[in-house]
Each structure stands twice: as structure tokens, then as C-alpha cells.
Tab-separated table of C-alpha atoms and ligand atoms in Angstrom:
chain	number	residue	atom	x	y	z
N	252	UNK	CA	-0.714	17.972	-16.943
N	253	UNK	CA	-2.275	15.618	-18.665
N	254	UNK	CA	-6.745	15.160	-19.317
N	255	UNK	CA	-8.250	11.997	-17.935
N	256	UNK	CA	-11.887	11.208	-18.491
N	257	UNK	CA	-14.247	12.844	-15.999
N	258	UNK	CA	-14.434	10.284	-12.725
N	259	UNK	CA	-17.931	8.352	-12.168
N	260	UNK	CA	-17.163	7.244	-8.689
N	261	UNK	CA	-15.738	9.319	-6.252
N	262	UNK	CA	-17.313	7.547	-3.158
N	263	UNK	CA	-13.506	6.577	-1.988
N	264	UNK	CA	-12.414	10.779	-2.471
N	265	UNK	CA	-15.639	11.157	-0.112
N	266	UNK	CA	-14.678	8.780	2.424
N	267	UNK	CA	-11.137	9.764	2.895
N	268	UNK	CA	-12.178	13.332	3.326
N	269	UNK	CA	-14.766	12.672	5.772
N	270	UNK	CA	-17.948	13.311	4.114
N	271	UNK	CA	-20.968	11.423	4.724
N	272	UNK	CA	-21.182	8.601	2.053
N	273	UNK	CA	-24.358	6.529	0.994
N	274	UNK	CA	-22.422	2.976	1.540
N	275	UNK	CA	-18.602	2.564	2.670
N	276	UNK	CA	-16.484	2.173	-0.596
N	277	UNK	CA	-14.031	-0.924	-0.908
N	278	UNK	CA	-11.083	-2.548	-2.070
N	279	UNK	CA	-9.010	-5.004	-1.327
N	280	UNK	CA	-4.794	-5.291	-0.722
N	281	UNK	CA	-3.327	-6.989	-3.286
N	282	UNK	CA	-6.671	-7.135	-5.589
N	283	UNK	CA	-4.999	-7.749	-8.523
N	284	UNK	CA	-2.151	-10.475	-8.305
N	285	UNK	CA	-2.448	-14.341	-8.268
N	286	UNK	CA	-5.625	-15.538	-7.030
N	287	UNK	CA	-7.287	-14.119	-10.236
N	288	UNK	CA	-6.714	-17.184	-13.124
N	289	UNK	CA	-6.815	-13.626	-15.595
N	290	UNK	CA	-3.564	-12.880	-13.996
N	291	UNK	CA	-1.506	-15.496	-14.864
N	292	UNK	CA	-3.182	-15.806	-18.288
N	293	UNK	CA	-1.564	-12.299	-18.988
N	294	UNK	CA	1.419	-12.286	-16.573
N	295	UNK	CA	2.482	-15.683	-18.861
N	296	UNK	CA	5.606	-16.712	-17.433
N	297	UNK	CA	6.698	-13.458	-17.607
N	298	UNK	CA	9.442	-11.683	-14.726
N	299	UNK	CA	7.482	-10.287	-11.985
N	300	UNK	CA	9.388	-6.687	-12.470
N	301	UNK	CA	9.255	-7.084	-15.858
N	302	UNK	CA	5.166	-6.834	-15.711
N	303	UNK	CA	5.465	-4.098	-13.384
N	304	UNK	CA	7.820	-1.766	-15.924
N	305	UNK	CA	5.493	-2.353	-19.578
N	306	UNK	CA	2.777	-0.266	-18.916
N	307	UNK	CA	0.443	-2.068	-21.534
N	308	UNK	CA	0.556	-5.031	-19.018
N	309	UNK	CA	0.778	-3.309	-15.807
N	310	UNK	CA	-3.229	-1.359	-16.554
N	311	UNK	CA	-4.302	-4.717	-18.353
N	312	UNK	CA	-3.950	-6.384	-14.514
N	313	UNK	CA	-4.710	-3.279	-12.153
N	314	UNK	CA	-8.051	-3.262	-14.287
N	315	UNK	CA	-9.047	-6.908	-14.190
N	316	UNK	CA	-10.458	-7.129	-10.315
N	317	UNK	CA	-12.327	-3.833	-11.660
N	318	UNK	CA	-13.576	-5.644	-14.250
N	319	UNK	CA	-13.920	-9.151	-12.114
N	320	UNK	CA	-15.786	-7.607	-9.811
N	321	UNK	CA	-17.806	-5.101	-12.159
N	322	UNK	CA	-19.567	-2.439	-10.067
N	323	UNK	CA	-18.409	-3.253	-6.403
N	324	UNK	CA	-14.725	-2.388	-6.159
N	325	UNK	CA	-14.713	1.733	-5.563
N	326	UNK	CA	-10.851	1.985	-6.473
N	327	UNK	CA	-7.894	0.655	-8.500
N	328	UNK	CA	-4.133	0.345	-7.305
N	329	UNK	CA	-1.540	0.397	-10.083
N	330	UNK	CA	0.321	-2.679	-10.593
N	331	UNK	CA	3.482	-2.252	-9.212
N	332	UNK	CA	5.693	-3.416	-5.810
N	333	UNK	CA	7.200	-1.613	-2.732
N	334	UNK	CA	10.812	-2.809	-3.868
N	335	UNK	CA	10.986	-0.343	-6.702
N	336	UNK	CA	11.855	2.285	-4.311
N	337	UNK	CA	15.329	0.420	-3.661
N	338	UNK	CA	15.389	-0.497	-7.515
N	339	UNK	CA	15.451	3.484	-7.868
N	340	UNK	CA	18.407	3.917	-5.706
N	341	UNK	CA	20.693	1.378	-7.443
N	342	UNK	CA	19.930	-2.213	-5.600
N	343	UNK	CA	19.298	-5.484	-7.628
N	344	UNK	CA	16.134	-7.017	-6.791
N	345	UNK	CA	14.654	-9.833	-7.959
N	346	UNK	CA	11.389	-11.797	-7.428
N	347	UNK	CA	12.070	-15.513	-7.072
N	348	UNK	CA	9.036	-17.363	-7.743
N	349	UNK	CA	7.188	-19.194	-4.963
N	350	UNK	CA	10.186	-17.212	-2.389
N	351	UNK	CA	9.215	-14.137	-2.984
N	352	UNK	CA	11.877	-10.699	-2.805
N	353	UNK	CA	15.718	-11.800	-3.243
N	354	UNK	CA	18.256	-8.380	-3.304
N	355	UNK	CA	21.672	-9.345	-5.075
N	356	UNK	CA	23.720	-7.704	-2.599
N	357	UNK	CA	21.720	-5.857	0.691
N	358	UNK	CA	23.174	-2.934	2.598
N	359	UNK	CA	25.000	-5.260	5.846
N	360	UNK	CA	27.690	-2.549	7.130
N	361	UNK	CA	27.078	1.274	7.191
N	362	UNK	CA	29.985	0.885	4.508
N	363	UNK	CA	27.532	-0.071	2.501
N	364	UNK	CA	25.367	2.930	1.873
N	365	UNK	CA	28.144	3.854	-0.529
N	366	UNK	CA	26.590	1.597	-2.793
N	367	UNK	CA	23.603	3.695	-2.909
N	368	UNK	CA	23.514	6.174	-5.973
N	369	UNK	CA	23.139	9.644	-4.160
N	370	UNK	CA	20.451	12.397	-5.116
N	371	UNK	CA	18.101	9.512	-7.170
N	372	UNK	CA	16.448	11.116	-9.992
N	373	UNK	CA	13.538	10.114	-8.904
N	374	UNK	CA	11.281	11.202	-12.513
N	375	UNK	CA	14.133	8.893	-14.556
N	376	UNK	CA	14.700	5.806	-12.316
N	377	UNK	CA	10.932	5.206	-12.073
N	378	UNK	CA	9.465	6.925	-15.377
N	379	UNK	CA	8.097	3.555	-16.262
N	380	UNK	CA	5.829	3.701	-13.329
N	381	UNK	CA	4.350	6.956	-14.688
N	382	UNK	CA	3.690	6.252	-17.654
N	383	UNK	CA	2.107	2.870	-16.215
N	384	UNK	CA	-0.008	4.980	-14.059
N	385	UNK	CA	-1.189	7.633	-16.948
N	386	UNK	CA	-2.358	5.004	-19.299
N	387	UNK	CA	-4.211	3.321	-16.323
N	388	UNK	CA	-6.030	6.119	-15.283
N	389	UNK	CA	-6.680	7.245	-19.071
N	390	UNK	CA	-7.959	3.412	-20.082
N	391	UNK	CA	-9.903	3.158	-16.301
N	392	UNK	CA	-12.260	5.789	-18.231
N	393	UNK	CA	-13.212	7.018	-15.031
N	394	UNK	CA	-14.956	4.082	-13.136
N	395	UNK	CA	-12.781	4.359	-10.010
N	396	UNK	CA	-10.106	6.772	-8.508
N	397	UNK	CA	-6.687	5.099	-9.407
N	398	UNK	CA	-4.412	4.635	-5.825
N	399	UNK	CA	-0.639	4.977	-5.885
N	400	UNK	CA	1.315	3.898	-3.142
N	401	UNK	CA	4.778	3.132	-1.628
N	402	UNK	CA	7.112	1.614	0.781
N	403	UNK	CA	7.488	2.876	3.841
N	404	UNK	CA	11.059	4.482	4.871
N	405	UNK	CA	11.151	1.537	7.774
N	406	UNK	CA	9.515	-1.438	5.966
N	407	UNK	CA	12.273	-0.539	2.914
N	408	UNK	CA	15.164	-0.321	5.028
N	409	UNK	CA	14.279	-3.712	6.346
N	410	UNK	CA	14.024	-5.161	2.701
N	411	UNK	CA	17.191	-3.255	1.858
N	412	UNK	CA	19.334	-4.679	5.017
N	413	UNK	CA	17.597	-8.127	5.293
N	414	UNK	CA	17.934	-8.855	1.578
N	415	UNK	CA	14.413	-10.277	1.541
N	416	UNK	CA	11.645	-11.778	3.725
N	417	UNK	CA	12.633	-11.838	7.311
N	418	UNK	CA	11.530	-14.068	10.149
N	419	UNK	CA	14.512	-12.464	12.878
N	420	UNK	CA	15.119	-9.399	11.549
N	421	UNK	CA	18.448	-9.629	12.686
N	422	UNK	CA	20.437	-7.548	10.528
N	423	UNK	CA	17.822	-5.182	10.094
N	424	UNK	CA	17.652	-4.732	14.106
N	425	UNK	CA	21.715	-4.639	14.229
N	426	UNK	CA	21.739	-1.940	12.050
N	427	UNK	CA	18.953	0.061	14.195
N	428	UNK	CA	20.645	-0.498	17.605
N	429	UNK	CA	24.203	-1.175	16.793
N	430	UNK	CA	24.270	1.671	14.175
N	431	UNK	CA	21.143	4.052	15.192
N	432	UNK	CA	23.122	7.549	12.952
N	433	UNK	CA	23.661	5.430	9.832
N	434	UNK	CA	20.228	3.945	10.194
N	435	UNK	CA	18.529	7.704	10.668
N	436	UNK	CA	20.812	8.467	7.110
N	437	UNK	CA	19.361	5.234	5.467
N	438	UNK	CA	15.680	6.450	6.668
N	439	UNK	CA	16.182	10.122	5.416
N	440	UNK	CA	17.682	8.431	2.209
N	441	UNK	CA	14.186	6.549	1.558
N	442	UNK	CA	12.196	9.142	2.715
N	443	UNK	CA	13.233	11.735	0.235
N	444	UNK	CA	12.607	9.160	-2.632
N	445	UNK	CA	9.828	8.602	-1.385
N	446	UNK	CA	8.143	11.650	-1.404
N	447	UNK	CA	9.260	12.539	-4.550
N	448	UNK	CA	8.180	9.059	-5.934
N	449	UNK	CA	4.309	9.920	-4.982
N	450	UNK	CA	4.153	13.913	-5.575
N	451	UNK	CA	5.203	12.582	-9.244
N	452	UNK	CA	2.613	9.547	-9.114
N	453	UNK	CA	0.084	12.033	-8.700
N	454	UNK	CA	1.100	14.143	-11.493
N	455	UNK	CA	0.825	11.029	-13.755
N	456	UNK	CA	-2.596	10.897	-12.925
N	457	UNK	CA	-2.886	9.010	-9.038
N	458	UNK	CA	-5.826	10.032	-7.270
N	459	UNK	CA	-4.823	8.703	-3.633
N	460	UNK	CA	-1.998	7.216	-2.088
N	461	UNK	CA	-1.212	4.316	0.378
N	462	UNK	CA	2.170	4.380	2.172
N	463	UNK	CA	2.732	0.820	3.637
N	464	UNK	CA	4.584	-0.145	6.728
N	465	UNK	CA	4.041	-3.370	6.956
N	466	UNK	CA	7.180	-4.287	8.720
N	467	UNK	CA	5.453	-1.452	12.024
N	468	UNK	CA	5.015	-4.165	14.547
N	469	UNK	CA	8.476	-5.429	14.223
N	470	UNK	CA	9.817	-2.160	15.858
N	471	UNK	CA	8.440	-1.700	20.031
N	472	UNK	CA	6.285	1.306	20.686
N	473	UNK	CA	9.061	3.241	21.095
N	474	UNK	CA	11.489	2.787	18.264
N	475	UNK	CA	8.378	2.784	16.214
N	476	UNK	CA	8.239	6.537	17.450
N	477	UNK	CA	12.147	7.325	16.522
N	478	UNK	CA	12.701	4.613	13.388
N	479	UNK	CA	9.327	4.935	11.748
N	480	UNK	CA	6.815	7.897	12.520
N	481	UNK	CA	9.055	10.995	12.113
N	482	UNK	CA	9.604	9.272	8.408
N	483	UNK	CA	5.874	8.741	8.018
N	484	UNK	CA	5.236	12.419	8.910
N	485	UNK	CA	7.913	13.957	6.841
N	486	UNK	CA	6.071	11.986	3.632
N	487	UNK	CA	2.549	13.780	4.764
N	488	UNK	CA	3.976	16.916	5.276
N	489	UNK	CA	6.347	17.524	2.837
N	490	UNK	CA	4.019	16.436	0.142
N	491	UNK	CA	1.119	18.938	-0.178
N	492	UNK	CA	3.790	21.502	-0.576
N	493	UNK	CA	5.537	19.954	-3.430
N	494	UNK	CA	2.669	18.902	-4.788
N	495	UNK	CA	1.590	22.554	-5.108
N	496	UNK	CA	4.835	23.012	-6.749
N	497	UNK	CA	4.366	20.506	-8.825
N	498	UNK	CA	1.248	22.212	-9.917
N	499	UNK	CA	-1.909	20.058	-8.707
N	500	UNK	CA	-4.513	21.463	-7.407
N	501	UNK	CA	-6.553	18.974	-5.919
N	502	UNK	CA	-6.069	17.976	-2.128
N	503	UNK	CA	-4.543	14.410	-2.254
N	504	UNK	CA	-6.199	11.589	0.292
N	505	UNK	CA	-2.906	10.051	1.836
N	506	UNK	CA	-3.643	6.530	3.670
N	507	UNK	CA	-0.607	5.011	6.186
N	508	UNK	CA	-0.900	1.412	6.610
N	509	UNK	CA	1.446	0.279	9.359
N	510	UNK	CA	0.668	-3.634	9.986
N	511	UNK	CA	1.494	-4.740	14.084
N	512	UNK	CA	1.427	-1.620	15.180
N	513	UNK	CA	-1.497	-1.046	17.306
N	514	UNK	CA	0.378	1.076	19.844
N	515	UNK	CA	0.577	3.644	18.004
N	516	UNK	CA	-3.192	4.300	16.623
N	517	UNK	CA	-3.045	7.908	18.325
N	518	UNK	CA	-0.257	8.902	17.198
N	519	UNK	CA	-1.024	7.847	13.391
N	520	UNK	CA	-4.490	9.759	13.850
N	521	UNK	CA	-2.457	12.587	14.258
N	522	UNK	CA	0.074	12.003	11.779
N	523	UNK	CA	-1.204	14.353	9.014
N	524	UNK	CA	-2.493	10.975	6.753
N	525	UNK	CA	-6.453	11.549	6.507
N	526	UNK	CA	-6.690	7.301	6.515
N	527	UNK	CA	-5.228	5.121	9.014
N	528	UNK	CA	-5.655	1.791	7.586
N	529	UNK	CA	-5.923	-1.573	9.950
N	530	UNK	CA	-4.955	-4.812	10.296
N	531	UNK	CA	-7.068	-7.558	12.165
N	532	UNK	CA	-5.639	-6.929	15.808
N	533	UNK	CA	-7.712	-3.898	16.064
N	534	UNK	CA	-11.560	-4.015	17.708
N	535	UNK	CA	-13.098	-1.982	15.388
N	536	UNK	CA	-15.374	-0.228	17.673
N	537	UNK	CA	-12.161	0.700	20.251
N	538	UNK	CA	-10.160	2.056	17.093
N	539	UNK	CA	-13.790	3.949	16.215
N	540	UNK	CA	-13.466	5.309	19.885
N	541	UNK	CA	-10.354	6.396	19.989
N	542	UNK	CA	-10.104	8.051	16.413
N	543	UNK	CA	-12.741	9.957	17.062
N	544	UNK	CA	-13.210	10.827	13.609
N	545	UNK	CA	-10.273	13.068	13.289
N	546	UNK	CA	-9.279	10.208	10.507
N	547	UNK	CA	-11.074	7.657	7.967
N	548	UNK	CA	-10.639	4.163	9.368
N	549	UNK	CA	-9.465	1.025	6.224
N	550	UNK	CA	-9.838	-2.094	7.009
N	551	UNK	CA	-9.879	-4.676	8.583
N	552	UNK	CA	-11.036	-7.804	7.593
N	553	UNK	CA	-8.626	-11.136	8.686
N	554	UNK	CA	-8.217	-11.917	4.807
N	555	UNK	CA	-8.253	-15.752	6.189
N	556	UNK	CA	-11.636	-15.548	6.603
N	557	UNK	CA	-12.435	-16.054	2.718
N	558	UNK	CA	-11.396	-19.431	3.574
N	559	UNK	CA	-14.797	-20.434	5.840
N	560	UNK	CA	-18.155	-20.692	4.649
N	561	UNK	CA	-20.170	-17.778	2.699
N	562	UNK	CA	-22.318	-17.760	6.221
N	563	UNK	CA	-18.803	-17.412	8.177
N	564	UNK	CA	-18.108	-14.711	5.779
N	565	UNK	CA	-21.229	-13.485	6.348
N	566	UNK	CA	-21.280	-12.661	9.930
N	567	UNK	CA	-17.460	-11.769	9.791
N	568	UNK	CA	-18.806	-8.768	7.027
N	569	UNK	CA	-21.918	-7.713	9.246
N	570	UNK	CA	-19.749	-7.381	12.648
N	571	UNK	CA	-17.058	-5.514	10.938
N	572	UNK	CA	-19.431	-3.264	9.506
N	573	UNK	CA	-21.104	-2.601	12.932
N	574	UNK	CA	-17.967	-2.138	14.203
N	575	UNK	CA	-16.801	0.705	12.065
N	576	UNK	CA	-20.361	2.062	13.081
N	577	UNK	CA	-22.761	1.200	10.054
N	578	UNK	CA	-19.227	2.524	8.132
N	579	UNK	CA	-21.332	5.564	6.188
N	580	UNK	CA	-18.872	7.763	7.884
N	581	UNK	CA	-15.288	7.691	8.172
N	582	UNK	CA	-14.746	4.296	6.857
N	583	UNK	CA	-12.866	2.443	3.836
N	584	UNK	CA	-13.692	-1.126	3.828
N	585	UNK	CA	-10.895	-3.567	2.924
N	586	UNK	CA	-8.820	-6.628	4.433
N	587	UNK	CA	-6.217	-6.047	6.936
N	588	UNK	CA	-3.937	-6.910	5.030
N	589	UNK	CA	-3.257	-8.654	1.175
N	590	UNK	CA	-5.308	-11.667	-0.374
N	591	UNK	CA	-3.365	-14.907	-0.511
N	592	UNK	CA	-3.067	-16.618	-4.021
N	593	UNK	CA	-5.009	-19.715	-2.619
N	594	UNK	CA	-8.126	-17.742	-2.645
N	595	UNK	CA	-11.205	-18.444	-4.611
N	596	UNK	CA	-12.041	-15.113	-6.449
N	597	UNK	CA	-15.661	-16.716	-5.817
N	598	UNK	CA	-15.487	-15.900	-2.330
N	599	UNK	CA	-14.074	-12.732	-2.339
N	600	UNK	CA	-17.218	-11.633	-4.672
N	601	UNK	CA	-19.242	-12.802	-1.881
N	602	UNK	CA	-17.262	-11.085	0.681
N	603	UNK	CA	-17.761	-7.643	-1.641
N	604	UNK	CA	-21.243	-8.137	-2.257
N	605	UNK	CA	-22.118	-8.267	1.273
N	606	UNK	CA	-20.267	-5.684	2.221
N	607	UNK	CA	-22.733	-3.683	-0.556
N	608	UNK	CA	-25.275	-5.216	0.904
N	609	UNK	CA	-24.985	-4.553	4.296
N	610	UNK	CA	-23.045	-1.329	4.154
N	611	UNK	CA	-25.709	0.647	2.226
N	612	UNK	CA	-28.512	-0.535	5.005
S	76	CP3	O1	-3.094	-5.332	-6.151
S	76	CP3	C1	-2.277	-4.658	-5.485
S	76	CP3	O2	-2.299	-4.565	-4.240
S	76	CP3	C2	-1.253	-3.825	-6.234
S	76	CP3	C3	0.048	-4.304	-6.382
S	76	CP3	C4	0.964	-4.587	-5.208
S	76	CP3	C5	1.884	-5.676	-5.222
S	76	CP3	N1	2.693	-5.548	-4.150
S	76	CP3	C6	1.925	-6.711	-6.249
S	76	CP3	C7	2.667	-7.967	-6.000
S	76	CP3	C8	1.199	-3.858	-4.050
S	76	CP3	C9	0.452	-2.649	-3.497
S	76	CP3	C10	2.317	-4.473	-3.387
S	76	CP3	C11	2.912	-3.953	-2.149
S	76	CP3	C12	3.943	-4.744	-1.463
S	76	CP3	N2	4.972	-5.471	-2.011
S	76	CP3	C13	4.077	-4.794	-0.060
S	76	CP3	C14	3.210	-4.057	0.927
S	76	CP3	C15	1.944	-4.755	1.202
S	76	CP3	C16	2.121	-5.970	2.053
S	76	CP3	O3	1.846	-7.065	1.529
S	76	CP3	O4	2.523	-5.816	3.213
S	76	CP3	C17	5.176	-5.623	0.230
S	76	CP3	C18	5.697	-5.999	1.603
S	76	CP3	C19	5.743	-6.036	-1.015
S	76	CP3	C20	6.945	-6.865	-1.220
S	76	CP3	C21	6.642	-8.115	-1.928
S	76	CP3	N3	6.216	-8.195	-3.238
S	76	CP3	C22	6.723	-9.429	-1.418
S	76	CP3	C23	7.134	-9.784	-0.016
S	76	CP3	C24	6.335	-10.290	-2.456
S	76	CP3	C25	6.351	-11.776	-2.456
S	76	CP3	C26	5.437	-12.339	-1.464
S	76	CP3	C27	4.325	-13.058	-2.091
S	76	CP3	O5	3.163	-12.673	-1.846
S	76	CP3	O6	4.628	-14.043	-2.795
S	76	CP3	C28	5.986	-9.482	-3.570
S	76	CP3	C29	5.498	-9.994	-4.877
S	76	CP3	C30	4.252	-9.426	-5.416
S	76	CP3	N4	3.861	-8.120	-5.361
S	76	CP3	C31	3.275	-10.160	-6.142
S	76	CP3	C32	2.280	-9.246	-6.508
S	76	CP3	C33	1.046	-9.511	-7.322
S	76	CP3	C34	3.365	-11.624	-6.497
S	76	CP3	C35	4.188	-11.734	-7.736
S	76	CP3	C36	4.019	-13.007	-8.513
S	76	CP3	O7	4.694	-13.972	-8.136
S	76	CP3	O8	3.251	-13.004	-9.483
């Protein structure tokens, strides 16, 4: 295994594990990406997936809101994208500027999963990522924990089927209900990648990982329960046991992020993730309440509100923070879900330094 320099900040490790912290840590979804002038200046008019795969320009842009905001983001996330998980297993994806996700040919028919390449080596397919992630960590020097992450089994299959953005979901839903076997198989597909995709981001030197379902609230309470939280749990609990395997020693803070769905808060406290991160449909206090601290709360900031006033932002930050209960307990601070390119990077700095400000009172 490789040696990375010795971390300075470890108030996010703290957090997530439940220890009493001096001031909540933060970040913020999608930190790095378009709103920062920096990034375009060294994305150029480069491929999106190209920037993702050379490592020297994949740390050069999970660094620069680090840098941006010296001293008052607690963690990095490595440059990278959900889709690389379907990437892995042999689907063409592209990112279409100003449309966003566009697959070449998506999985319509359960004929279709032929297409697929069966048992993904996982270390090949995505080595790019890991050594994207080891020279992050190694030029990061230590100033924050470095966060991998991936797609959820759910949100993928809907990116996979759908062939992009969806507003319907209607493929994605005729597959669950007109084909629920083939759909489990597509899930247990994803899943395995998955989980093999972050025991080996860890080994390349992530600290923490994010799993994000942002697709949740598409699926009702209870297909959320069959199509998306049996996945979610085999990812928690198959991966302390491989990563012991794998050699690492450490205990590895997971975080699930599953965007809509607020029906199933108890069942994601209990899901084996020590973070449950939130959207902006939650009350703070009742998700406080009904956690009960048996996770750390992320969250959950309306990102929109960086477009009011510094005084709107203001009193958004200081009833957020009273929400999560003063947040020096059980609490990650972010948005509920990513920044927008529109935004002024001057008003996120405000947002962050309040959140200092307040959160260590
Ligand atoms: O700073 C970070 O958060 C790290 C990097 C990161 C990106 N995507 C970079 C990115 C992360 C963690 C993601 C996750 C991701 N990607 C999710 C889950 C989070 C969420 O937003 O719900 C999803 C659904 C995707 C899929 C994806 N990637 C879409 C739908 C799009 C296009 C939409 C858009 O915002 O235009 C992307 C592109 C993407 N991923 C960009 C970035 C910086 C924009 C690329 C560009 O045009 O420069």
C-alpha cells in the first residue's frame, strides 16, 4: 500500500464516526466543476471523460475549491462521474455539452444485458481512477481526507436504461415492473462493480466514500425497499470484509445519499452507512429526532439559496445549523444536493464562512 503524507484535518473522520467535534466540517456536492472560472481555465475545451481519466488534470481540479476556499472546506472528492461505473461494464457514454449524459446504445430489452461484458475487471476498466485518486491524495499533502464515491446500483440502472437524463422514467420504470427478474440481475450486476470499484478506491488512497442515489425519490416507498435498499446494504456490508482482504486497516466512513427519498430515513439509519446525507425536503430538527444519533446527518442546504442576498444566506446558514442541533455532534454540513454552474464562487465563500462562523459558537 502505498505512504501518503500524515493528514492535518481529520475533523470529517471525527464527524462520521460520531465523536464530538469543535465545529461541523463541510463540503459541498459538486465543489469542483463549473462555477469555479479555474475550472474551465484547466478543463480547456477538453472532453469531460477525458479530464476525468489523466490523473494530472483530474487532482489539479479536485484541489482547486481546496485551494479557493483555503482553510474552510474539511474534505476533497476526486474528480470523476457516476457514469464510469457503466463505462466499466462496456457502455459508450458520452457527455454532451450544455445536455449533459448521452449513452450510445442503453440497455431497452432484457436482451440487452448481453451487451454487458460479464465478471468486469473492475482494477483494469477503472485503473485510471486509481491512479487519479493516489496522486490526489499524495499532492493534497494532507490538508483534507480525500472522498471517493459512486453510483448507486438504482440511480445507474436508470442512466443505463434511460440513456441519459430522464424527466418520465419510462423505460427505466418498464424495465422495473414489466421485467422485475432481469431488473434484480441488472441491480446485482452494478452492485458487484460497485463494491469492488470503492474497496479498490480506498486502497488507492480514499479516505471516505459517498454512494449516490440520486434517482431514490423516483421509486415509491416500497420499490425503494425491493429496487434500491437491499443494493445499498449489500455495498455497506460486503465492503468492510473485502476491504480487510484487501488489506486496510482503517475503518472506512461510508455516506448514502439517496435524493427524494424521505420515506425511507429509518431505514437508511439502519442501513450499515455511518452518514445519511440529505436533501432540502428534510426538517432538520425531525431528521435529528428520528436518527437519534445512531448516524451522522450531511446536508442540507437548498443549493438555490446562494442565489439571495449574503443576509438570506445568512439566516438560511444559522437555521440549518440550529437545526442539526448547534451540528458539533453528528453532523456534516453541505448542500442537499450539487452547486449549479451559475453560481458566484463569491457566495458560496460566504455561505462557508458562516457556516465557520456560526458552527464553532
Ligand atoms: O466536485 C464533485 O462533486 C466531484 C465530481 C463529481 C461530478 N459528478 C463531476 C461532474 C461527482 C461526485 C459527480 C456525481 C454525479 N454525476 C452524480 C451524482 C450527484 C448528483 O448530481 O446527483 C450524477 C447524477 C452524475 C451524472 C452527471 N454527470 C450528469 C447528469 C451530468 C451533467 C449534468 C450537468 O450538471 O450538466 C454530469 C456532468 C458532470 N459531472 C460535470 C461535472 C463537473 C459537468 C461537466 C462539464 O460539462 O464540465
Amino acid at each position: 500500500m502505498t505512504e501518503f503524507p500524515p493528514l492535518k484535518n481529520d475533523l470529517i473522520l471525527r464527524a462520521a464516526r460520531g465523536e464530538k467535534v469543535e465545529r461541523p466540517p463541510m463540503w459541498i456536492m459538486r465543489q469542483a466543476g463549473r462555477y469555479l472560472p479555474e475550472y474551465h481555465e484547466v478543463k480547456g475545451g477538453r472532453d469531460f471523460f477525458e479530464t476525468c481519466r489523466d490523473a494530472e488534470i483530474a487532482s489539479e481540479i479536485t484541489i482547486q475549491p481546496i485551494d479557493h476556499f483555503d482553510g474552510l472546506i474539511d474534505a476533497a472528492i476526486i474528480f470523476s462521474d457516476i457514469l464510469v461505473i457503466p463505462q466499466a461494464m462496456g457502455m459508450d457514454v458520452q457527455m454532451i455539452d450544455k445536455v449533459g449524459p448521452r449513452f450510445t446504445d442503453p440497455l431497452r430489452v432484457p436482451e440487452d444485458l448481453e451487451k454487458l461484458s460479464k465478471d468486469v475487471n473492475v482494477l483494469k476498466e477503472l485503473d485510471w481512477a486509481f491512479k487519479s485518486i493516489t496522486l490526489t491524495r499524495k499532492k493534497l499533502e494532507g490538508r483534507v481526507p480525500l472522498l471517493g464515491f459512486c453510483g448507486a446500483p438504482w440511480t445507474l440502472m436508470v442512466y443505463m436504461i434511460e440513456g441519459g437524463g430522464s424527466k418520465m422514467f419510462r423505460f427505466a420504470k418498464e424495465w422495473l415492473f414489466k421485467y422485475p427478474k432481469q431488473s434484480h440481475e441488472l441491480l446485482q450486476r452494478i452492485t458487484d462493480v460497485a463494491m469492488e470499484f470503492l474497496a479498490q478506491q480506498v486502497v488507492a488512497g480514499a479516505q471516505m466514500l459517498q454512494v449516490f442515489e440520486s434517482w431514490g425519490g423516483e421509486l415509491g416507498p416500497d420499490d425503494f425497499k425491493e429496487f434500491s435498499l437491499p443494493y445499498l446494504r449489500q455495498i455497506s456490508s460486503k465492503l468492510p470484509p473485502r476491504l480487510k482482504e484487501l488489506g486496510v486497516k482503517e475503518d472506512i466512513p461510508m455516506t448514502v445519499f439517496a435524493k427524494g427519498s424521505w420515506y425511507a430515513l429509518e431505514d437508511l439509519c439502519e442501513s450499515g452507512y455511518q452518514c445519511v446525507s440529505l436533501d432540502w425536503s428534510y426538517d432538520p430538527a425531525a431528521a435529528v429526532e428520528l436518527s437519534n444519533g445512531r448516524v451522522t446527518l450531511q446536508g442540507n442546504l437548498d443549493p438555490g439559496v446562494m442565489y439571495g442576498s449574503e443576509e438570506t444566506i445568512t439566516k438560511k446558514v444559522e437555521a440549518m445549523i440550529k437545526g442539526f442541533g448547534g451540528g458539533k455532534e453528528h453532523y456534516i454540513i453541505n448542500f442537499g444536493h450539487g452547486t449549479h454552474p451559475f453560481m458566484d464562487p463569491e457566495k458560496i465563500r460566504h455561505f462557508l464562512k458562516e457556516c465557520h462562523r456560526i458552527g464553532a459558537q
